C-alpha atoms as an extended CHARMM CRD file, in Angstrom:
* protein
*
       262  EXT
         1         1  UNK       CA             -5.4450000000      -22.2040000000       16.5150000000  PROA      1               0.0000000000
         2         2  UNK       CA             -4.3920000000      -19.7430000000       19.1790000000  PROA      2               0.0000000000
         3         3  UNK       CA             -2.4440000000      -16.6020000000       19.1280000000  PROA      3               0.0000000000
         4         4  UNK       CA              1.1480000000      -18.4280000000       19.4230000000  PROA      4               0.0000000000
         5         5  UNK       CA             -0.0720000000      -21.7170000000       16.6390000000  PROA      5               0.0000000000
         6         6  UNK       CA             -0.9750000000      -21.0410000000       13.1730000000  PROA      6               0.0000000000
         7         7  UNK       CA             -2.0540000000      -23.9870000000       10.7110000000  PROA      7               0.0000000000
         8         8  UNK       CA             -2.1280000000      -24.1530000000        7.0790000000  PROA      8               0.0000000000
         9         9  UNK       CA             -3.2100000000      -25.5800000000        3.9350000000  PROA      9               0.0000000000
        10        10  UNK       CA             -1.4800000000      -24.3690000000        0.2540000000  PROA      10              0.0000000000
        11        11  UNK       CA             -1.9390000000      -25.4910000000       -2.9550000000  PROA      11              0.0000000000
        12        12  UNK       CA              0.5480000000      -24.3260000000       -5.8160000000  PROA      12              0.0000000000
        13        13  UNK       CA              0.8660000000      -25.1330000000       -9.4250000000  PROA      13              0.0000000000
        14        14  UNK       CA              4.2740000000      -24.1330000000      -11.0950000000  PROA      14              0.0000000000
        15        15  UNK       CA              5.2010000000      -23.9660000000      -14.9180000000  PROA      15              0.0000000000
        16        16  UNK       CA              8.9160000000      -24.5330000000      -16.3060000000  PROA      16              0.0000000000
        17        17  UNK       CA              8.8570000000      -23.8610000000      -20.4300000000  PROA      17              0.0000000000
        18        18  UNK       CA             10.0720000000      -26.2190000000      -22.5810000000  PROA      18              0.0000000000
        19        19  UNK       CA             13.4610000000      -25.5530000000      -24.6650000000  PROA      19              0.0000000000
        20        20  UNK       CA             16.1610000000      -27.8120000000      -26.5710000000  PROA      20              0.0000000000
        21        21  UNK       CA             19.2300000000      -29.7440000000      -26.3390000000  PROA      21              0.0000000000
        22        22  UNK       CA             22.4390000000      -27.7600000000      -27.3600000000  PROA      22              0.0000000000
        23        23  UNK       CA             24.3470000000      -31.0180000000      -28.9150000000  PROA      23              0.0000000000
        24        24  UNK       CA             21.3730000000      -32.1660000000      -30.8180000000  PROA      24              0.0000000000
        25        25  UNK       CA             19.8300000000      -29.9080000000      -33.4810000000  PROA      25              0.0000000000
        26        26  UNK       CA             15.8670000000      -30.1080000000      -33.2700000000  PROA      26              0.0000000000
        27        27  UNK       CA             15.9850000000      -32.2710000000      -29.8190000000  PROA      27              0.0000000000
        28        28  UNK       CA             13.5610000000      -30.6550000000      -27.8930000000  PROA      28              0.0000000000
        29        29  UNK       CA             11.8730000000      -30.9840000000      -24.6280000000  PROA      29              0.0000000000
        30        30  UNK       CA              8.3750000000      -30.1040000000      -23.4630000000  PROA      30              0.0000000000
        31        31  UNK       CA              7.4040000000      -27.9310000000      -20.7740000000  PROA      31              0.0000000000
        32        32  UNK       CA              6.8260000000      -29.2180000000      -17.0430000000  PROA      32              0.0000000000
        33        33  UNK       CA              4.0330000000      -28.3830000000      -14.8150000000  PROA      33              0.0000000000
        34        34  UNK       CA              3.9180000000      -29.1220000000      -11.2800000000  PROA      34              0.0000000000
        35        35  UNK       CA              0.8500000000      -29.2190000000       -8.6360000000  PROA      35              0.0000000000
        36        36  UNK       CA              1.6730000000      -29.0710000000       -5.1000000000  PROA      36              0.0000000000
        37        37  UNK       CA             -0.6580000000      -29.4640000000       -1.7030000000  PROA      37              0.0000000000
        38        38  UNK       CA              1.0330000000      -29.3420000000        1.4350000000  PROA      38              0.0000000000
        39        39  UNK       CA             -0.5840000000      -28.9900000000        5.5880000000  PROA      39              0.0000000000
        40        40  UNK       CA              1.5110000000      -27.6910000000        7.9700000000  PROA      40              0.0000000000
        41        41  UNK       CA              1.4470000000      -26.1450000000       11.6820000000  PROA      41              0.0000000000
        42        42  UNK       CA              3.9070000000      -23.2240000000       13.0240000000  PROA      42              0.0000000000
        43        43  UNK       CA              3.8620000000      -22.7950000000       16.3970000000  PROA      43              0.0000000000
        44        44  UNK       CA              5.5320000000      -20.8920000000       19.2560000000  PROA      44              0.0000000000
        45        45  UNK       CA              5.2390000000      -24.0250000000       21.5460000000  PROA      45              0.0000000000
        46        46  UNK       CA              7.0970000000      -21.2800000000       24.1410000000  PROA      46              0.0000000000
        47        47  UNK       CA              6.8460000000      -17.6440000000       23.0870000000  PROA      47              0.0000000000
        48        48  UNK       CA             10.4810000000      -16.4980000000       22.9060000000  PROA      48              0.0000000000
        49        49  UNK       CA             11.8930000000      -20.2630000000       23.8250000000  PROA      49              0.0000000000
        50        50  UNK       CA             10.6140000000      -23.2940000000       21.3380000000  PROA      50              0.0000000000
        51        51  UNK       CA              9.4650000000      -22.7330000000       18.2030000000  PROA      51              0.0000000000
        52        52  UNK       CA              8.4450000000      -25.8330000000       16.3600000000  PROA      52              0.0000000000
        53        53  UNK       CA              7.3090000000      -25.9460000000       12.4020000000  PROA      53              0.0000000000
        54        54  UNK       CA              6.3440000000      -28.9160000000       10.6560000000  PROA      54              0.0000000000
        55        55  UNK       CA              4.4350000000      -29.9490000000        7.2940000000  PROA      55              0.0000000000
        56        56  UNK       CA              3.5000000000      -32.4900000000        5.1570000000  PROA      56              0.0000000000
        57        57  UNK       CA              3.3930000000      -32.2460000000        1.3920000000  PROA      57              0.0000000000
        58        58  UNK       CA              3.2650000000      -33.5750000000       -1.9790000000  PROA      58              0.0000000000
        59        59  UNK       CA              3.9670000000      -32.9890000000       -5.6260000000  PROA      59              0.0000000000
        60        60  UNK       CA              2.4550000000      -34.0840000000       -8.8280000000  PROA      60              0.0000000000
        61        61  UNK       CA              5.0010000000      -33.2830000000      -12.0490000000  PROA      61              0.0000000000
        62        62  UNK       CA              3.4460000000      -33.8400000000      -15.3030000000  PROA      62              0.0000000000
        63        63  UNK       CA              6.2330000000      -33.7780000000      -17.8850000000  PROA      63              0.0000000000
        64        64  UNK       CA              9.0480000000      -33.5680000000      -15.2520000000  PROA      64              0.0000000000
        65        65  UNK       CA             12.4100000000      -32.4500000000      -16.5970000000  PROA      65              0.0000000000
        66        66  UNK       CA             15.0800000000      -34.5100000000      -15.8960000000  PROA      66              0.0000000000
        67        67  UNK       CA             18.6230000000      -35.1020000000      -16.8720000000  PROA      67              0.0000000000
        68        68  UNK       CA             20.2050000000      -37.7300000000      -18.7260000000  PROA      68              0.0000000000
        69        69  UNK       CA             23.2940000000      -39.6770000000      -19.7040000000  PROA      69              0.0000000000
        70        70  UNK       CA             23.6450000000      -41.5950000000      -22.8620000000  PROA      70              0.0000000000
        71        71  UNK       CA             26.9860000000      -43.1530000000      -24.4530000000  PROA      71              0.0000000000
        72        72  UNK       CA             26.4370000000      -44.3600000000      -27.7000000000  PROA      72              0.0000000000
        73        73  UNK       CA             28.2410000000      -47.6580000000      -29.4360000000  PROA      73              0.0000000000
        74        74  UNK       CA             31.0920000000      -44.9400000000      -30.4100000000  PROA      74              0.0000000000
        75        75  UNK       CA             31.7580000000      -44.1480000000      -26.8320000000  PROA      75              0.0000000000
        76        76  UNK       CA             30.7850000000      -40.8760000000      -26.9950000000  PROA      76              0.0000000000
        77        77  UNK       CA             29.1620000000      -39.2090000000      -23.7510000000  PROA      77              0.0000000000
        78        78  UNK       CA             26.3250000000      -37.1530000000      -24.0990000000  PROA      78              0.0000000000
        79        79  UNK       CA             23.9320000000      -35.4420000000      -21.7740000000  PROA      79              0.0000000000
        80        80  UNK       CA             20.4140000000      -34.1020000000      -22.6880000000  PROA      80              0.0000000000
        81        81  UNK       CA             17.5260000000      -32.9990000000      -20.5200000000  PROA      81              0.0000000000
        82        82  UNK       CA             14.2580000000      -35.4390000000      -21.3150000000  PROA      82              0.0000000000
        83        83  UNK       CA             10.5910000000      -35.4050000000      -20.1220000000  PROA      83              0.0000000000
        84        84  UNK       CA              9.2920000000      -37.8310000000      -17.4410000000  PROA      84              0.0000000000
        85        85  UNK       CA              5.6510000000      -38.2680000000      -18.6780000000  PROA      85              0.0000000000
        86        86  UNK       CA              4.5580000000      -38.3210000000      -14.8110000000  PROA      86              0.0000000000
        87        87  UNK       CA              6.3760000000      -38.5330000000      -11.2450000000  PROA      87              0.0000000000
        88        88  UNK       CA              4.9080000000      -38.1890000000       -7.7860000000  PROA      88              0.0000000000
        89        89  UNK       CA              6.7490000000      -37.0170000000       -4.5050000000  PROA      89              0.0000000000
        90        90  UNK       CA              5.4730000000      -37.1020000000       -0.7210000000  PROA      90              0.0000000000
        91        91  UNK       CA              7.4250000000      -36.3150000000        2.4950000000  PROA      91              0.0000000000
        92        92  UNK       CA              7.3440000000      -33.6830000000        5.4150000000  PROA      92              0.0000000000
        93        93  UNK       CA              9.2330000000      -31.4590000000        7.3570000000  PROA      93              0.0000000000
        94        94  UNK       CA             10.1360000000      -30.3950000000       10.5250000000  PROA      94              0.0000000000
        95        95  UNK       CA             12.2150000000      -27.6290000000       12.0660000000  PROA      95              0.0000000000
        96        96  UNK       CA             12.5770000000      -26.4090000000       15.6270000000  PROA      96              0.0000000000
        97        97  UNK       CA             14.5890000000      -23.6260000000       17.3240000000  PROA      97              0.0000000000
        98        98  UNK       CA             15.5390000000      -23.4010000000       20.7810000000  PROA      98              0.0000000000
        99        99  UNK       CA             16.4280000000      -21.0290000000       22.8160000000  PROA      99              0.0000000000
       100       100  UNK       CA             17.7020000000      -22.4550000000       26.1320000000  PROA      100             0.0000000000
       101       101  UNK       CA             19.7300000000      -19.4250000000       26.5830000000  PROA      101             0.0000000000
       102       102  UNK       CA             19.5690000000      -15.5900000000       26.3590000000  PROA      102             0.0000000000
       103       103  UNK       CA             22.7540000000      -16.4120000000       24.1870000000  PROA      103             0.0000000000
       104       104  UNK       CA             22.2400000000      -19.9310000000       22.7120000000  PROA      104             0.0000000000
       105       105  UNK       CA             20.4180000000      -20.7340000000       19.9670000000  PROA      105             0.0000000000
       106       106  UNK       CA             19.7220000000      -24.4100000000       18.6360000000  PROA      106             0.0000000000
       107       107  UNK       CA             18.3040000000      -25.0870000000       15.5310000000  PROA      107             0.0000000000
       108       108  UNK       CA             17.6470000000      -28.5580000000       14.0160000000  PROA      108             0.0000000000
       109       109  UNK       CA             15.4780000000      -29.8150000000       10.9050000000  PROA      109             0.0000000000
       110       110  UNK       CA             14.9500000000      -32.7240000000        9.2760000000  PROA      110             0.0000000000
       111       111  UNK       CA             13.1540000000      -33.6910000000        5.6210000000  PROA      111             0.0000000000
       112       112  UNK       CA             12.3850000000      -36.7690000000        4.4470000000  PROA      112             0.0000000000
       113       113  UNK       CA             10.8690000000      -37.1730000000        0.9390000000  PROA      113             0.0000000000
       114       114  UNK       CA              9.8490000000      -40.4750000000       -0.4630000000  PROA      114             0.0000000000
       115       115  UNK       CA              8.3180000000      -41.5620000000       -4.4690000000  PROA      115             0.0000000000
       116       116  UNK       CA              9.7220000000      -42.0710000000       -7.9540000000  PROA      116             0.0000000000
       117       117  UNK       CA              8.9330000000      -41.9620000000      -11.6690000000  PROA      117             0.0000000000
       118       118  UNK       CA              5.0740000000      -43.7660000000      -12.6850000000  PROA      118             0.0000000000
       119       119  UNK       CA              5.6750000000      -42.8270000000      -16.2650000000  PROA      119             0.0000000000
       120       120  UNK       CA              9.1270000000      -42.5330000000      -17.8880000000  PROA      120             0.0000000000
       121       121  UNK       CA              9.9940000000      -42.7240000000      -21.4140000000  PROA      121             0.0000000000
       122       122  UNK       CA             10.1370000000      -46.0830000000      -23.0980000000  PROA      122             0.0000000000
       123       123  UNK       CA             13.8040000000      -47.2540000000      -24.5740000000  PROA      123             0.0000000000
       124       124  UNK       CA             13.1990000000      -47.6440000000      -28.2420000000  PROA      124             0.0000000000
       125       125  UNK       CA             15.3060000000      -49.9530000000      -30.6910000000  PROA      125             0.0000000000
       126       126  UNK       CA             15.7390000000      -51.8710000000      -33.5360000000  PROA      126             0.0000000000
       127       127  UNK       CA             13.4590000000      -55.3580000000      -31.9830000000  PROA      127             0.0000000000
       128       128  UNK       CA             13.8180000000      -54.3480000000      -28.0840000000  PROA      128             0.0000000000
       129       129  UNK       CA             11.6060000000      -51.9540000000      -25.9620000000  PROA      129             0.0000000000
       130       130  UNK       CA             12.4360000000      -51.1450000000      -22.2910000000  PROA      130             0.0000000000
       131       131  UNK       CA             10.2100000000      -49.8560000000      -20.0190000000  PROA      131             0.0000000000
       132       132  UNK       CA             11.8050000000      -47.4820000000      -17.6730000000  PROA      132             0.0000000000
       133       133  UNK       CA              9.2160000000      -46.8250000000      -15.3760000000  PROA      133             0.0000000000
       134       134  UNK       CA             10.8400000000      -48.4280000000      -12.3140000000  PROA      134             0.0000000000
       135       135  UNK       CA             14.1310000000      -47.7430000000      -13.3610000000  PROA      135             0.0000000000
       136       136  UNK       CA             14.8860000000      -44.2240000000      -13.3550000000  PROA      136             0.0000000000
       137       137  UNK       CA             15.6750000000      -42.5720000000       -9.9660000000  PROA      137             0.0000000000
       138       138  UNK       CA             14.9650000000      -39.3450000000       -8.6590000000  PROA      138             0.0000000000
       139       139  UNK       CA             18.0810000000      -37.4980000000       -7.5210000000  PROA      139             0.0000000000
       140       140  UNK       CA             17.2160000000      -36.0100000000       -3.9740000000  PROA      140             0.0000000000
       141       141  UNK       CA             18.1450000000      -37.6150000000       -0.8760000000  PROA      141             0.0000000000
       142       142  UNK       CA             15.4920000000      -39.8820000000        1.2340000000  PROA      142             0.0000000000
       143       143  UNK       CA             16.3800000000      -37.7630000000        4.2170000000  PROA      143             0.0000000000
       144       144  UNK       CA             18.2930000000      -34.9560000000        5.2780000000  PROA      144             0.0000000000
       145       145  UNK       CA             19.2190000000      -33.7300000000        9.1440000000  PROA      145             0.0000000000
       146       146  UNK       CA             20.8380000000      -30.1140000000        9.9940000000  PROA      146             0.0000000000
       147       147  UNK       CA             21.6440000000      -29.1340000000       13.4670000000  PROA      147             0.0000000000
       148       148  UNK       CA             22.8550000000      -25.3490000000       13.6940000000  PROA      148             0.0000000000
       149       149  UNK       CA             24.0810000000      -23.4370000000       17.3740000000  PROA      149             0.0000000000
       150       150  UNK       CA             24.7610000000      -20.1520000000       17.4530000000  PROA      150             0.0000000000
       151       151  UNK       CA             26.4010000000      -19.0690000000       21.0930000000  PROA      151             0.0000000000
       152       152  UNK       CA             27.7030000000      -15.8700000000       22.4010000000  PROA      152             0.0000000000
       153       153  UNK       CA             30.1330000000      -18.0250000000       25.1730000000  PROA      153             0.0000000000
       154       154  UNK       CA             31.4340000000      -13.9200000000       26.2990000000  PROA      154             0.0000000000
       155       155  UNK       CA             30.4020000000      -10.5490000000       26.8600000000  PROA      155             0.0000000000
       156       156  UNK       CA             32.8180000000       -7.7030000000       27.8310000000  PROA      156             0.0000000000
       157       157  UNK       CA             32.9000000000       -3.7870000000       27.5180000000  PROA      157             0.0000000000
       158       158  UNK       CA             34.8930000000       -3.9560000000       24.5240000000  PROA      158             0.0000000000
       159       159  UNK       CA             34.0110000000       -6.8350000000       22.0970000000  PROA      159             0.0000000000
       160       160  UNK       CA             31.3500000000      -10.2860000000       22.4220000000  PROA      160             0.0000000000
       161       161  UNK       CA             33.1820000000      -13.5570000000       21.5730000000  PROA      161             0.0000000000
       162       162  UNK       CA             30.5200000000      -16.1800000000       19.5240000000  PROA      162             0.0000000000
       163       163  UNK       CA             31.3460000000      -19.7750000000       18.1350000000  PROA      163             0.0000000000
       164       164  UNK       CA             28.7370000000      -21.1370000000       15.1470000000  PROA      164             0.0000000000
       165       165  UNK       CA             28.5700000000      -24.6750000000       14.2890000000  PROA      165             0.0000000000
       166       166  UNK       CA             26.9390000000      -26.5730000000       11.7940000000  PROA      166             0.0000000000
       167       167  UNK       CA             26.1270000000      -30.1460000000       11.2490000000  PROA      167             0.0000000000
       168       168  UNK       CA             24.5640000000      -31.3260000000        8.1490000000  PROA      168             0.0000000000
       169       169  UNK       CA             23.8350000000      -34.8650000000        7.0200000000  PROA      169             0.0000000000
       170       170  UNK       CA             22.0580000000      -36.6130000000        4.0610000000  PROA      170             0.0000000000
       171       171  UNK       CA             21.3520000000      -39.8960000000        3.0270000000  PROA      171             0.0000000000
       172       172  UNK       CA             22.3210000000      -41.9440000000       -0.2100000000  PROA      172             0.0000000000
       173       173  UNK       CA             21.3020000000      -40.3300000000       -3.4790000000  PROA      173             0.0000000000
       174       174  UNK       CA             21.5970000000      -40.6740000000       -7.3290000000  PROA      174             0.0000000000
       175       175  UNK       CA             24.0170000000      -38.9010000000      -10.0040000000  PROA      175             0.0000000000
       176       176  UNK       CA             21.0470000000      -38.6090000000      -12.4770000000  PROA      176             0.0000000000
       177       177  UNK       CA             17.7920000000      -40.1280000000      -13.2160000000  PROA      177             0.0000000000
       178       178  UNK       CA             18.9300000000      -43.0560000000      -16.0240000000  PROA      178             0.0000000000
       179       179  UNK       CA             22.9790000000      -44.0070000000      -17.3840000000  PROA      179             0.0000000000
       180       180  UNK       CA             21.5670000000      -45.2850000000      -21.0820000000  PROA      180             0.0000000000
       181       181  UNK       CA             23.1940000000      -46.1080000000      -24.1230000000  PROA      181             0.0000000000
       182       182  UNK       CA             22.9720000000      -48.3800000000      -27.2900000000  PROA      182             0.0000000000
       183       183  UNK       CA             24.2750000000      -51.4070000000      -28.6320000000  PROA      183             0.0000000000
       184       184  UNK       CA             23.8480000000      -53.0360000000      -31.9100000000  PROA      184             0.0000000000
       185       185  UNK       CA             20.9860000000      -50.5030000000      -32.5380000000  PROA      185             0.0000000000
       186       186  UNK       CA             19.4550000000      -51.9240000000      -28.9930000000  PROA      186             0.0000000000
       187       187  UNK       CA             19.2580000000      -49.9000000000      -25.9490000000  PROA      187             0.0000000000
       188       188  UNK       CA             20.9630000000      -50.7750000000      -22.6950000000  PROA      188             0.0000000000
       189       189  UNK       CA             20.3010000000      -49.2920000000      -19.0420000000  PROA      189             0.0000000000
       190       190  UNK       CA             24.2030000000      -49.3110000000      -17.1360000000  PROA      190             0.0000000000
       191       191  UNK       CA             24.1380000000      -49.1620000000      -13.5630000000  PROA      191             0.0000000000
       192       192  UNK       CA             22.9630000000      -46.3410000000      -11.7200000000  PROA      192             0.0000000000
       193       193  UNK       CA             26.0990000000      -44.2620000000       -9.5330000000  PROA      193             0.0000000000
       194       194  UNK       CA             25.0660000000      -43.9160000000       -6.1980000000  PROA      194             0.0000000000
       195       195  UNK       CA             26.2980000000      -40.8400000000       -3.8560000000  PROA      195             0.0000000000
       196       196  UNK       CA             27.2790000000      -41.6470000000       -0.7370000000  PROA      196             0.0000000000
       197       197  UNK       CA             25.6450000000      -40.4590000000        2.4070000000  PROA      197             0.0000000000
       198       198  UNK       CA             27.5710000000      -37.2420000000        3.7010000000  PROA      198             0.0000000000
       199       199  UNK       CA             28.0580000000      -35.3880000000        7.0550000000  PROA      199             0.0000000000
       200       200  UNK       CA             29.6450000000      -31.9450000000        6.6550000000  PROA      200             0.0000000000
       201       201  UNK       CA             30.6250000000      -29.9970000000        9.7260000000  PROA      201             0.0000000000
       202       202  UNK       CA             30.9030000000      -26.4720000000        9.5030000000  PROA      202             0.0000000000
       203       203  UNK       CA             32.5100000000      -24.1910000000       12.1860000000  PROA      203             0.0000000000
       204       204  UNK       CA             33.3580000000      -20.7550000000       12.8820000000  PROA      204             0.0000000000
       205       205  UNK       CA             35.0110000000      -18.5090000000       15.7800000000  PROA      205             0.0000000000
       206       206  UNK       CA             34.6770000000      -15.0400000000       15.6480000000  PROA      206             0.0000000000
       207       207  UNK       CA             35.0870000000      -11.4950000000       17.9660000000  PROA      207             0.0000000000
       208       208  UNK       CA             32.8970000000       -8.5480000000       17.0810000000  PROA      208             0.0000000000
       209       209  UNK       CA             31.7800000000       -5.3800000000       18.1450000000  PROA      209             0.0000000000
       210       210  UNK       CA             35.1220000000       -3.8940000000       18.8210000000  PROA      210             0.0000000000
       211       211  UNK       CA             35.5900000000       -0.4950000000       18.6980000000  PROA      211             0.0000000000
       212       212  UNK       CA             38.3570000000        1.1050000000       16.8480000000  PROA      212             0.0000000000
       213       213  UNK       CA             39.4050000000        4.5120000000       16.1830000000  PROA      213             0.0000000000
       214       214  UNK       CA             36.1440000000        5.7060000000       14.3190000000  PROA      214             0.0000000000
       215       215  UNK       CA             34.9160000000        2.4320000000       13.6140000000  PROA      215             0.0000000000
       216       216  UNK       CA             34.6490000000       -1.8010000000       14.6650000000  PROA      216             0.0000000000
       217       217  UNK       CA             36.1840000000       -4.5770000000       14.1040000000  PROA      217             0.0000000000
       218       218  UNK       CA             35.0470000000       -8.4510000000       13.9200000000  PROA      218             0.0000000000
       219       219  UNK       CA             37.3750000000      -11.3350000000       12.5360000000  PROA      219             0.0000000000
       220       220  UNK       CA             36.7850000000      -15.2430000000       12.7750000000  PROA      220             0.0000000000
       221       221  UNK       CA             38.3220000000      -18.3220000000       12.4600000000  PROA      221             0.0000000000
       222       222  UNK       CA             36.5830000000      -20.8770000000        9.8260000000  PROA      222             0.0000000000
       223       223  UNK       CA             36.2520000000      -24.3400000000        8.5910000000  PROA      223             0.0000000000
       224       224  UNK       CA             34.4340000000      -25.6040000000        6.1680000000  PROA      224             0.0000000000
       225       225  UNK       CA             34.1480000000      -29.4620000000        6.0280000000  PROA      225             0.0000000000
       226       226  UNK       CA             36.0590000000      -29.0700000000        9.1800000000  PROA      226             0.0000000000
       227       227  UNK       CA             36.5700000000      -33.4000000000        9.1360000000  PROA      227             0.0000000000
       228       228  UNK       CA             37.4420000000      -34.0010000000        5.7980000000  PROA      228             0.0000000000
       229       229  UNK       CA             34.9160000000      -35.7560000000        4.5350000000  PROA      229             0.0000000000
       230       230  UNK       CA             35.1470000000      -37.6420000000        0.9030000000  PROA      230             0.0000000000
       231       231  UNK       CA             31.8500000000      -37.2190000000       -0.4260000000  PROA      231             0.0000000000
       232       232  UNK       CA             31.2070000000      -37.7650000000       -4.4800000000  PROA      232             0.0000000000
       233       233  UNK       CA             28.4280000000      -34.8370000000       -5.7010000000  PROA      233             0.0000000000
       234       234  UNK       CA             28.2600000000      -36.4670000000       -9.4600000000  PROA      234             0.0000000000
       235       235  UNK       CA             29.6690000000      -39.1200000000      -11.5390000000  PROA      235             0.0000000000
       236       236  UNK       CA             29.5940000000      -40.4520000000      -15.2460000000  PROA      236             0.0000000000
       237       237  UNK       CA             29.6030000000      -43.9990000000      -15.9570000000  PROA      237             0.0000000000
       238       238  UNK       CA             31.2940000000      -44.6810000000      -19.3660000000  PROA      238             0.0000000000
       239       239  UNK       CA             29.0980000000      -47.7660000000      -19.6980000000  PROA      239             0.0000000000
       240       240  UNK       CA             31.7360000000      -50.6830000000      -21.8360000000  PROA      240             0.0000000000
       241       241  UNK       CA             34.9040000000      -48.6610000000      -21.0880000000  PROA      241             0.0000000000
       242       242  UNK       CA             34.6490000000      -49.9330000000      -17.5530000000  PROA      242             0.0000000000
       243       243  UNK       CA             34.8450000000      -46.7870000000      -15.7740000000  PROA      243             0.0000000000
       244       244  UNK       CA             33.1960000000      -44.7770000000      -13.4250000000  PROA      244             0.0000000000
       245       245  UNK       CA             34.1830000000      -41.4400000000      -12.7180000000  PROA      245             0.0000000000
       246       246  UNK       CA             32.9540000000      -39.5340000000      -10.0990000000  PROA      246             0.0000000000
       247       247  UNK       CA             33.2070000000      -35.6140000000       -8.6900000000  PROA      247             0.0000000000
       248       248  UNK       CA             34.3370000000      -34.3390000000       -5.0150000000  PROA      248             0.0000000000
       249       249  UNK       CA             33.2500000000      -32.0380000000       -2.5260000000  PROA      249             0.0000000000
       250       250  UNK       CA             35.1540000000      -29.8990000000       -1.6860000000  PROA      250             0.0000000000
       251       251  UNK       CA             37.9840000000      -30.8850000000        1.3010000000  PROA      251             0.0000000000
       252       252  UNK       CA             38.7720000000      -29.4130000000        4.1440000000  PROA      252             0.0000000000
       253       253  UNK       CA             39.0380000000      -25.8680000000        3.9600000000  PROA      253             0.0000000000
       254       254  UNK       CA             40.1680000000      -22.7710000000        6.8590000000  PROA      254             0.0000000000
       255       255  UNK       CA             40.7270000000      -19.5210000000        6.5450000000  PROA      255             0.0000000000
       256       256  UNK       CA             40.4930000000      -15.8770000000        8.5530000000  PROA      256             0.0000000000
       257       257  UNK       CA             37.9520000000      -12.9390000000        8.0240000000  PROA      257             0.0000000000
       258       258  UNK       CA             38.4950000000       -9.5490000000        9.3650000000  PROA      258             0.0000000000
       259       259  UNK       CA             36.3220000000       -6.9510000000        8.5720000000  PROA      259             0.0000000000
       260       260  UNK       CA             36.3890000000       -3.0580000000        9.3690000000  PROA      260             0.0000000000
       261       261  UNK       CA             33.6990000000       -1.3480000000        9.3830000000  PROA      261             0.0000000000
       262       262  UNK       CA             33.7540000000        2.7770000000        9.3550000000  PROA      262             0.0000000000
């Protein structure tokens, strides 16, 4: 479009083979194929300053892959990897970095992605048949923010003193794509668990470029999860034992890095 704006179209088709369930002899799953078109612009709104890149896109999964959870009427937990006959996903992109200093950099981005399953497999039993079409979830968030700054805040003969933080946030998502299990020979569909949004803050404090003996030095001070924040990244529900498990990020972590380099 000019020499600092490029736009784009791409189509891609991708191929996962199929395979089989470890805790099932003979369960087997097909393989999954996956068509994607996406339109996007990348431009250098000013050369050296603003650069802004955005897209919008969507897939087409025949035979999607997905995880599942089933407890049976014995209690017992399994998980298995299924076919989704067909699912559909749309959403766009768009990232921008700024430079509003020689030695600060901003980046943010921000993804949303939107559609489900239109054909899932059909719950078979004895004298009941569930359709599952509208109840099976897909697991990635509806939208995702990161916000990223890089800044050199000093400058002296013997070393450059930088801070780096990073923000990132998501929206409400699901453990897996359908809790099932039976019952008299019947299937039943349990309640979906639902992850929490999250906001993870990420920071860092650091030295480098100092000269010693034969070699330099850099250290930093880090945090990861700097706030603490309780945020679940799976869960099992045990369906009639009334319980809900559920796994954890991990907590607030700090530490030191110093590295020599000769």
């Amino acid at each position: 479009m000019s020499d600092s704006t490029n736009a784009f179209v791409r189509w891609a088709r991708g191929y996962r083979s199929g395979g089989f369930n470890g805790e099932v002899f003979g369960d087997s799953f097909d393989e999954e194929t996956i068509d994607m078109w996406e339109v996007g612009v990348k431009s250098d709104v000013i050369p050296a300053v603003l650069r802004v890149n955005a897209s919008l896109f969507t897939y087409t999964y025949d035979d999607q892959q997905v995880s599942q959870i089933v407890v049976d009427e014995n209690l017992q937990t399994s998980s298995f990897i299924g076919n989704a006959g067909k699912s559909e996903r749309w959403g766009a992109e768009v990232e921008a970095q700024w430079l509003p200093l020689d030695d600060l950099m901003v980046a943010v981005s921000y993804a949303h992605m939107d559609g489900d399953f239109d054909d899932y497999a059909t719950l078979e039993g004895a004298t009941t048949t569930i359709n599952a079409d509208d109840l099976a979830k897909r697991g990635s968030p509806d939208n995702q923010v990161s916000v990223i700054t890089d800044w050199v805040f000093a400058r002296t003969d013997w070393a450059e003193f930088l801070a780096h933080v990073e923000v990132f946030w998501q929206s409400q998502s699901y453990a897996a794509a359908l809790w099932t299990g039976t019952y008299s020979n019947e299937p039943v569909v349990f309640d979906q668990i639902k992850l929490d949004e999250r906001t993870i803050v990420n920071a860092r404090l650091g030295i480098e470029n100092v000269e010693l003996g034969s070699g330099t030095l850099r250290a930093s001070l880090w945090a990861r999860n700097a706030f603490d924040q309780d945020y679940p990244t799976f869960g099992v529900n045990f369906a009639s034992l009334g319980l809900i498990t559920e796994q954890y990020g991990e907590e607030a972590t700090f530490g030191l890095d110093i590295t020599y380099e000769f």
